[in-house]
């Protein structure tokens, strides 16, 4: 009941004409609840990972993502958005994969879209405030990282084990996202 | 010897400054020799250099990247035409550490070369160098600054497709770059659209629209009018410059009117042709909560029509390509006879878009404007918990919060608190506060007051009314009553200690005498008074202590009662303060447990405000 109420109270904060400055408390709340839902959905999606041990791959996520405390909150938002849109791109390609629970994938895409929607508004606001961190090398490193994932899938012909390996990797990503949310302090 | 040595090379001989310098040196060397003989071989420039050329590397070199097309450009040489060519190398630190020939840029005779065929990671740094060549004669390498292709690239024009209605134009945008684009394959570009009216003699009009999605519909346009658009893409996180698409123009269709509508005909342009039996699109779509049920409703002023509603999950808006096949019929709203319907509850999750159209017979109106809804905005706020705490004889503190821990303090909640004296026909006063803790002043002493509250948040339904909490203001009296109570308590404690000490001495004296007087004391102290003095003194002390003990026992009981009831000390005051029970459980518990009952406080927790009640 408590969790249901909490989720029900997740309000989209990114309304047009919203306050001029970002309310980081609201943003954290919204992102945390949605991120938690993503973790649950990914956990449901991953099936029999023990059968795919031979397909494991070290995709080498940028180290900075594992140490979110070094980021300013504006940088954290950019890094988070980059991760979310890349994860969204990866799972968009999964619809053709036979045997997947499409309902779960759909819900996952909804959650990712939700978080992106929120961050988009917040990022536009910090642009207005002149605080946008244009020179963000971590975002470029993340693009290389996710490109590696896409190339891995392609090389493995989008096989079931390749997807399982990728799902496990994205599950790790979501836990890193939690750390980045913590960097969004007022 | 420099590489400009062209001994034996074919082609024209070009006198460079270098050669002129050498000629002067030869002349100086000749003068320095006695007899003016021929210069020593070693002092001469290498013969091969005589008549050789010194090529300069290409000037004004720049890299131009647009989408997936990589071009190297340089200024054309001012030298006489010859077989001068240009070649370039590349290096990718950490990946290709040796200079490697750049494909598409070897022995180029023009002023540009295309190296798009190079397969590279566009997010990694790359370094280029370029030189001029003429046979075996080459210029020095000119190295360009390291760059990252993704950061350098310009965003090319997106592809645009227009669909016109009578008062709206739908713009379908395909992302820039080829379908197998590498540069933007991982991006979600956003778009800017400039639209203007192309009507001679009319007042100029244009608008700029920004969209996060590849499909935009612009409404409130004029029928039978030519509109033109230009579109460009942009990236949210990167400041890459972008190019506009070519101009695309389209004519909106003739106005749509149901027949007969003579009054509407006046609104058309003179050259318009009214299309009979055509229906306008519904407007003002809303989602409202009626008796805990979500209802879809819209405006439509015409009769004898049925309505069809469709919905689209918000995340599908991000998907490139046509989304038309992804709209889904709203169950219960397939052929609604009135301008409202009740969709199934499972539709109301997260965010979604809704569109509606009207139908009559075989003809249908255009789709309405697509409205986005987030029903979480309309979720009922859980009930508040209210607590009252007496602060003084004239004030109470009101605290509101939620039962369960939430982060609602981040939301602009407003609290409506109803406050009243717990008496029949008492006036109820409502305070509207944005702070979760505030003080009500100007109250009567020893009076029970009660309160309940509701929370409001923007366009949401109000929360249910909270519990009713009551508390009693403290007893009235002199302003120094608390101080007097404290002093009295201190004196009482001293008296108690004195009494205890005296009692202890008495007990010791009676039960543990210091020594029995010798039997011969009578011999030495025959006089009765002396003996009696000894005995009578003890008796007197006992009596005095007894009296003191009685008084202090009464005082101790009073003190205990005071601690429980938070009242002032004087019993007279307690008798004169009124008729409200101080053992009122609800009031007492509500006041004393204010901090314990509440979960997360609402907005402004910790900030106090005082409100007068009188």
mmCIF file of C-alpha atoms in Angstrom, chain B residues 320-535:
data_model
loop_
_atom_site.group_PDB
_atom_site.id
_atom_site.type_symbol
_atom_site.label_atom_id
_atom_site.label_comp_id
_atom_site.label_asym_id
_atom_site.label_seq_id
_atom_site.Cartn_x
_atom_site.Cartn_y
_atom_site.Cartn_z
ATOM 1 C CA UNK B 320 11.181 7.433 -35.508
ATOM 2 C CA UNK B 321 9.001 6.620 -38.430
ATOM 3 C CA UNK B 322 5.260 6.756 -38.738
ATOM 4 C CA UNK B 323 3.370 6.338 -35.505
ATOM 5 C CA UNK B 324 -0.047 6.288 -37.062
ATOM 6 C CA UNK B 325 -0.373 2.551 -36.792
ATOM 7 C CA UNK B 326 0.442 2.676 -33.093
ATOM 8 C CA UNK B 327 -2.630 4.639 -32.020
ATOM 9 C CA UNK B 328 -5.047 2.317 -30.249
ATOM 10 C CA UNK B 329 -8.817 2.521 -29.963
ATOM 11 C CA UNK B 330 -9.993 3.557 -26.537
ATOM 12 C CA UNK B 331 -12.269 0.829 -25.243
ATOM 13 C CA UNK B 332 -15.701 2.174 -24.516
ATOM 14 C CA UNK B 333 -15.075 5.115 -26.830
ATOM 15 C CA UNK B 334 -15.361 3.487 -30.220
ATOM 16 C CA UNK B 335 -18.712 5.020 -31.158
ATOM 17 C CA UNK B 336 -19.628 7.303 -28.283
ATOM 18 C CA UNK B 337 -22.947 9.115 -28.932
ATOM 19 C CA UNK B 338 -22.060 12.016 -26.647
ATOM 20 C CA UNK B 339 -18.953 14.066 -26.118
ATOM 21 C CA UNK B 340 -17.649 11.939 -23.265
ATOM 22 C CA UNK B 341 -16.797 8.358 -22.467
ATOM 23 C CA UNK B 342 -15.287 6.298 -19.672
ATOM 24 C CA UNK B 343 -12.177 4.403 -20.740
ATOM 25 C CA UNK B 344 -10.938 1.357 -18.845
ATOM 26 C CA UNK B 345 -8.768 2.158 -15.808
ATOM 27 C CA UNK B 346 -5.691 0.387 -17.167
ATOM 28 C CA UNK B 347 -5.373 3.055 -19.833
ATOM 29 C CA UNK B 348 -4.481 5.588 -17.193
ATOM 30 C CA UNK B 349 -0.924 4.711 -16.525
ATOM 31 C CA UNK B 350 2.066 6.963 -16.821
ATOM 32 C CA UNK B 351 1.689 9.402 -19.701
ATOM 33 C CA UNK B 352 -0.302 9.057 -22.837
ATOM 34 C CA UNK B 353 -1.818 11.053 -25.674
ATOM 35 C CA UNK B 354 -5.480 11.084 -26.701
ATOM 36 C CA UNK B 355 -7.173 12.197 -29.903
ATOM 37 C CA UNK B 356 -10.835 12.219 -30.858
ATOM 38 C CA UNK B 357 -12.754 12.587 -34.078
ATOM 39 C CA UNK B 358 -16.417 12.854 -34.957
ATOM 40 C CA UNK B 359 -18.236 10.797 -37.540
ATOM 41 C CA UNK B 360 -21.545 11.010 -39.294
ATOM 42 C CA UNK B 361 -22.377 8.337 -41.751
ATOM 43 C CA UNK B 362 -19.353 7.653 -43.897
ATOM 44 C CA UNK B 363 -17.638 10.943 -43.271
ATOM 45 C CA UNK B 364 -15.328 11.708 -40.410
ATOM 46 C CA UNK B 365 -13.800 14.860 -39.065
ATOM 47 C CA UNK B 366 -10.057 15.305 -38.855
ATOM 48 C CA UNK B 367 -8.486 14.116 -35.639
ATOM 49 C CA UNK B 368 -8.497 16.592 -32.824
ATOM 50 C CA UNK B 369 -5.371 18.068 -31.369
ATOM 51 C CA UNK B 370 -3.396 15.350 -29.584
ATOM 52 C CA UNK B 371 -3.560 16.035 -25.887
ATOM 53 C CA UNK B 372 -1.072 14.632 -23.446
ATOM 54 C CA UNK B 373 -2.200 13.464 -20.042
ATOM 55 C CA UNK B 374 -0.472 12.304 -16.963
ATOM 56 C CA UNK B 375 -3.085 10.956 -14.606
ATOM 57 C CA UNK B 376 -0.605 10.804 -11.784
ATOM 58 C CA UNK B 377 -1.164 14.520 -11.557
ATOM 59 C CA UNK B 378 -4.741 13.747 -10.660
ATOM 60 C CA UNK B 379 -4.151 11.111 -8.053
ATOM 61 C CA UNK B 380 -5.765 11.810 -4.724
ATOM 62 C CA UNK B 381 -3.383 13.018 -2.085
ATOM 63 C CA UNK B 382 -3.448 10.717 0.937
ATOM 64 C CA UNK B 383 -5.101 12.080 4.071
ATOM 65 C CA UNK B 384 -3.173 14.297 6.386
ATOM 66 C CA UNK B 385 -2.469 13.738 10.049
ATOM 67 C CA UNK B 386 -2.997 16.731 12.296
ATOM 68 C CA UNK B 387 -1.613 17.275 15.782
ATOM 69 C CA UNK B 388 -2.084 20.107 18.265
ATOM 70 C CA UNK B 389 0.290 21.034 21.008
ATOM 71 C CA UNK B 390 -0.302 23.679 23.654
ATOM 72 C CA UNK B 391 2.407 26.278 23.786
ATOM 73 C CA UNK B 392 1.002 28.603 26.389
ATOM 74 C CA UNK B 393 -2.264 29.685 27.864
ATOM 75 C CA UNK B 394 -3.031 31.631 24.706
ATOM 76 C CA UNK B 395 -1.537 29.611 21.908
ATOM 77 C CA UNK B 396 -1.461 26.213 20.330
ATOM 78 C CA UNK B 397 0.891 24.776 17.723
ATOM 79 C CA UNK B 398 -0.709 23.075 14.739
ATOM 80 C CA UNK B 399 1.291 20.464 12.843
ATOM 81 C CA UNK B 400 0.217 18.655 9.680
ATOM 82 C CA UNK B 401 1.869 15.852 7.834
ATOM 83 C CA UNK B 402 1.382 12.488 6.203
ATOM 84 C CA UNK B 403 1.108 9.141 7.837
ATOM 85 C CA UNK B 404 3.714 7.513 5.619
ATOM 86 C CA UNK B 405 7.059 8.884 4.673
ATOM 87 C CA UNK B 406 6.902 10.704 1.393
ATOM 88 C CA UNK B 407 8.812 13.445 -0.275
ATOM 89 C CA UNK B 408 5.768 15.564 -0.660
ATOM 90 C CA UNK B 409 7.528 18.409 1.078
ATOM 91 C CA UNK B 410 9.045 19.151 -2.288
ATOM 92 C CA UNK B 411 5.644 19.832 -3.759
ATOM 93 C CA UNK B 412 3.842 23.158 -3.486
ATOM 94 C CA UNK B 413 1.196 21.826 -1.136
ATOM 95 C CA UNK B 414 -1.337 24.096 0.470
ATOM 96 C CA UNK B 415 -2.993 23.129 3.725
ATOM 97 C CA UNK B 416 -6.495 24.153 4.652
ATOM 98 C CA UNK B 417 -6.843 23.861 8.407
ATOM 99 C CA UNK B 418 -10.194 24.237 10.117
ATOM 100 C CA UNK B 419 -9.894 25.302 13.739
ATOM 101 C CA UNK B 420 -12.590 25.637 16.358
ATOM 102 C CA UNK B 421 -13.225 25.772 20.069
ATOM 103 C CA UNK B 422 -14.591 22.528 21.331
ATOM 104 C CA UNK B 423 -17.947 23.915 22.351
ATOM 105 C CA UNK B 424 -21.403 23.797 20.854
ATOM 106 C CA UNK B 425 -22.080 26.353 18.147
ATOM 107 C CA UNK B 426 -18.455 27.352 18.177
ATOM 108 C CA UNK B 427 -17.305 29.332 15.193
ATOM 109 C CA UNK B 428 -15.029 27.461 12.807
ATOM 110 C CA UNK B 429 -12.179 29.313 11.271
ATOM 111 C CA UNK B 430 -10.169 28.163 8.270
ATOM 112 C CA UNK B 431 -6.480 28.898 7.823
ATOM 113 C CA UNK B 432 -4.819 28.441 4.472
ATOM 114 C CA UNK B 433 -1.155 27.794 4.989
ATOM 115 C CA UNK B 434 1.726 26.579 2.921
ATOM 116 C CA UNK B 435 3.708 25.674 6.000
ATOM 117 C CA UNK B 436 3.198 22.448 7.850
ATOM 118 C CA UNK B 437 3.715 23.978 11.299
ATOM 119 C CA UNK B 438 2.140 27.151 12.505
ATOM 120 C CA UNK B 439 0.922 28.695 15.765
ATOM 121 C CA UNK B 440 -2.593 29.854 16.569
ATOM 122 C CA UNK B 441 -2.591 32.803 18.967
ATOM 123 C CA UNK B 442 -5.073 34.763 21.011
ATOM 124 C CA UNK B 443 -6.721 31.723 22.486
ATOM 125 C CA UNK B 444 -8.434 31.402 25.796
ATOM 126 C CA UNK B 445 -6.601 29.682 28.611
ATOM 127 C CA UNK B 446 -7.520 26.156 29.599
ATOM 128 C CA UNK B 447 -9.759 25.784 26.639
ATOM 129 C CA UNK B 448 -10.015 22.822 24.370
ATOM 130 C CA UNK B 449 -9.573 23.545 20.732
ATOM 131 C CA UNK B 450 -9.771 21.134 17.823
ATOM 132 C CA UNK B 451 -8.612 21.107 14.213
ATOM 133 C CA UNK B 452 -8.631 19.055 11.048
ATOM 134 C CA UNK B 453 -7.048 19.690 7.647
ATOM 135 C CA UNK B 454 -6.978 19.013 3.934
ATOM 136 C CA UNK B 455 -4.115 19.290 1.446
ATOM 137 C CA UNK B 456 -4.357 20.850 -1.979
ATOM 138 C CA UNK B 457 -1.905 20.570 -4.852
ATOM 139 C CA UNK B 458 -2.392 22.377 -8.144
ATOM 140 C CA UNK B 459 -5.019 20.675 -10.259
ATOM 141 C CA UNK B 460 -5.376 17.645 -8.114
ATOM 142 C CA UNK B 461 -8.375 16.612 -6.126
ATOM 143 C CA UNK B 462 -8.116 17.597 -2.507
ATOM 144 C CA UNK B 463 -6.973 15.069 0.049
ATOM 145 C CA UNK B 464 -9.577 13.599 2.342
ATOM 146 C CA UNK B 465 -10.097 15.396 5.597
ATOM 147 C CA UNK B 466 -7.581 14.470 8.249
ATOM 148 C CA UNK B 467 -8.227 13.250 11.771
ATOM 149 C CA UNK B 468 -9.648 15.721 14.275
ATOM 150 C CA UNK B 469 -7.048 16.630 16.851
ATOM 151 C CA UNK B 470 -7.800 18.547 20.050
ATOM 152 C CA UNK B 471 -5.684 20.116 22.757
ATOM 153 C CA UNK B 472 -6.127 22.405 25.700
ATOM 154 C CA UNK B 473 -4.386 25.646 26.167
ATOM 155 C CA UNK B 474 -2.464 25.994 29.332
ATOM 156 C CA UNK B 475 -3.881 27.614 32.444
ATOM 157 C CA UNK B 476 -3.743 31.384 32.594
ATOM 158 C CA UNK B 477 -2.155 33.431 35.446
ATOM 159 C CA UNK B 478 0.587 35.888 36.207
ATOM 160 C CA UNK B 479 3.209 36.107 33.591
ATOM 161 C CA UNK B 480 5.684 34.894 36.135
ATOM 162 C CA UNK B 481 3.629 31.874 37.019
ATOM 163 C CA UNK B 482 6.116 29.460 35.530
ATOM 164 C CA UNK B 483 8.917 31.116 37.468
ATOM 165 C CA UNK B 484 6.918 30.995 40.665
ATOM 166 C CA UNK B 485 6.210 27.361 40.084
ATOM 167 C CA UNK B 486 9.886 26.707 39.673
ATOM 168 C CA UNK B 487 10.843 28.536 42.842
ATOM 169 C CA UNK B 488 8.152 26.766 44.775
ATOM 170 C CA UNK B 489 9.377 23.453 43.536
ATOM 171 C CA UNK B 490 12.931 24.273 44.579
ATOM 172 C CA UNK B 491 11.836 25.277 48.087
ATOM 173 C CA UNK B 492 9.794 22.166 48.367
ATOM 174 C CA UNK B 493 12.756 20.034 47.487
ATOM 175 C CA UNK B 494 14.845 21.742 50.165
ATOM 176 C CA UNK B 495 12.193 21.172 52.769
ATOM 177 C CA UNK B 496 11.972 17.546 51.811
ATOM 178 C CA UNK B 497 15.719 17.140 52.213
ATOM 179 C CA UNK B 498 15.677 18.851 55.595
ATOM 180 C CA UNK B 499 12.851 16.650 56.719
ATOM 181 C CA UNK B 500 14.647 13.569 55.581
ATOM 182 C CA UNK B 501 17.792 14.608 57.421
ATOM 183 C CA UNK B 502 15.917 15.321 60.622
ATOM 184 C CA UNK B 503 14.065 12.058 60.403
ATOM 185 C CA UNK B 504 17.284 10.243 59.957
ATOM 186 C CA UNK B 505 18.796 11.834 63.052
ATOM 187 C CA UNK B 506 15.731 10.969 65.060
ATOM 188 C CA UNK B 507 15.850 7.391 64.037
ATOM 189 C CA UNK B 508 19.493 7.218 64.832
ATOM 190 C CA UNK B 509 19.036 8.846 68.169
ATOM 191 C CA UNK B 510 16.148 6.635 69.204
ATOM 192 C CA UNK B 511 17.334 3.308 67.962
ATOM 193 C CA UNK B 512 21.073 3.781 67.969
ATOM 194 C CA UNK B 513 21.823 5.979 70.976
ATOM 195 C CA UNK B 514 25.426 7.221 71.288
ATOM 196 C CA UNK B 515 25.747 5.855 74.864
ATOM 197 C CA UNK B 516 23.566 5.039 77.830
ATOM 198 C CA UNK B 517 24.027 7.472 80.618
ATOM 199 C CA UNK B 518 25.835 5.722 83.558
ATOM 200 C CA UNK B 519 23.697 4.708 86.452
ATOM 201 C CA UNK B 520 25.626 7.074 88.660
ATOM 202 C CA UNK B 521 24.475 10.046 86.573
ATOM 203 C CA UNK B 522 21.848 10.686 89.097
ATOM 204 C CA UNK B 523 24.618 11.085 91.596
ATOM 205 C CA UNK B 524 26.306 13.687 89.534
ATOM 206 C CA UNK B 525 23.259 15.234 88.041
ATOM 207 C CA UNK B 526 20.566 14.815 90.581
ATOM 208 C CA UNK B 527 18.590 17.729 89.354
ATOM 209 C CA UNK B 528 15.712 16.701 87.277
ATOM 210 C CA UNK B 529 15.776 19.566 84.894
ATOM 211 C CA UNK B 530 19.176 18.607 83.512
ATOM 212 C CA UNK B 531 18.017 15.087 82.824
ATOM 213 C CA UNK B 532 14.799 16.325 81.513
ATOM 214 C CA UNK B 533 16.686 18.720 79.418
ATOM 215 C CA UNK B 534 18.404 15.873 77.739
ATOM 216 C CA UNK B 535 15.232 13.970 77.175
#
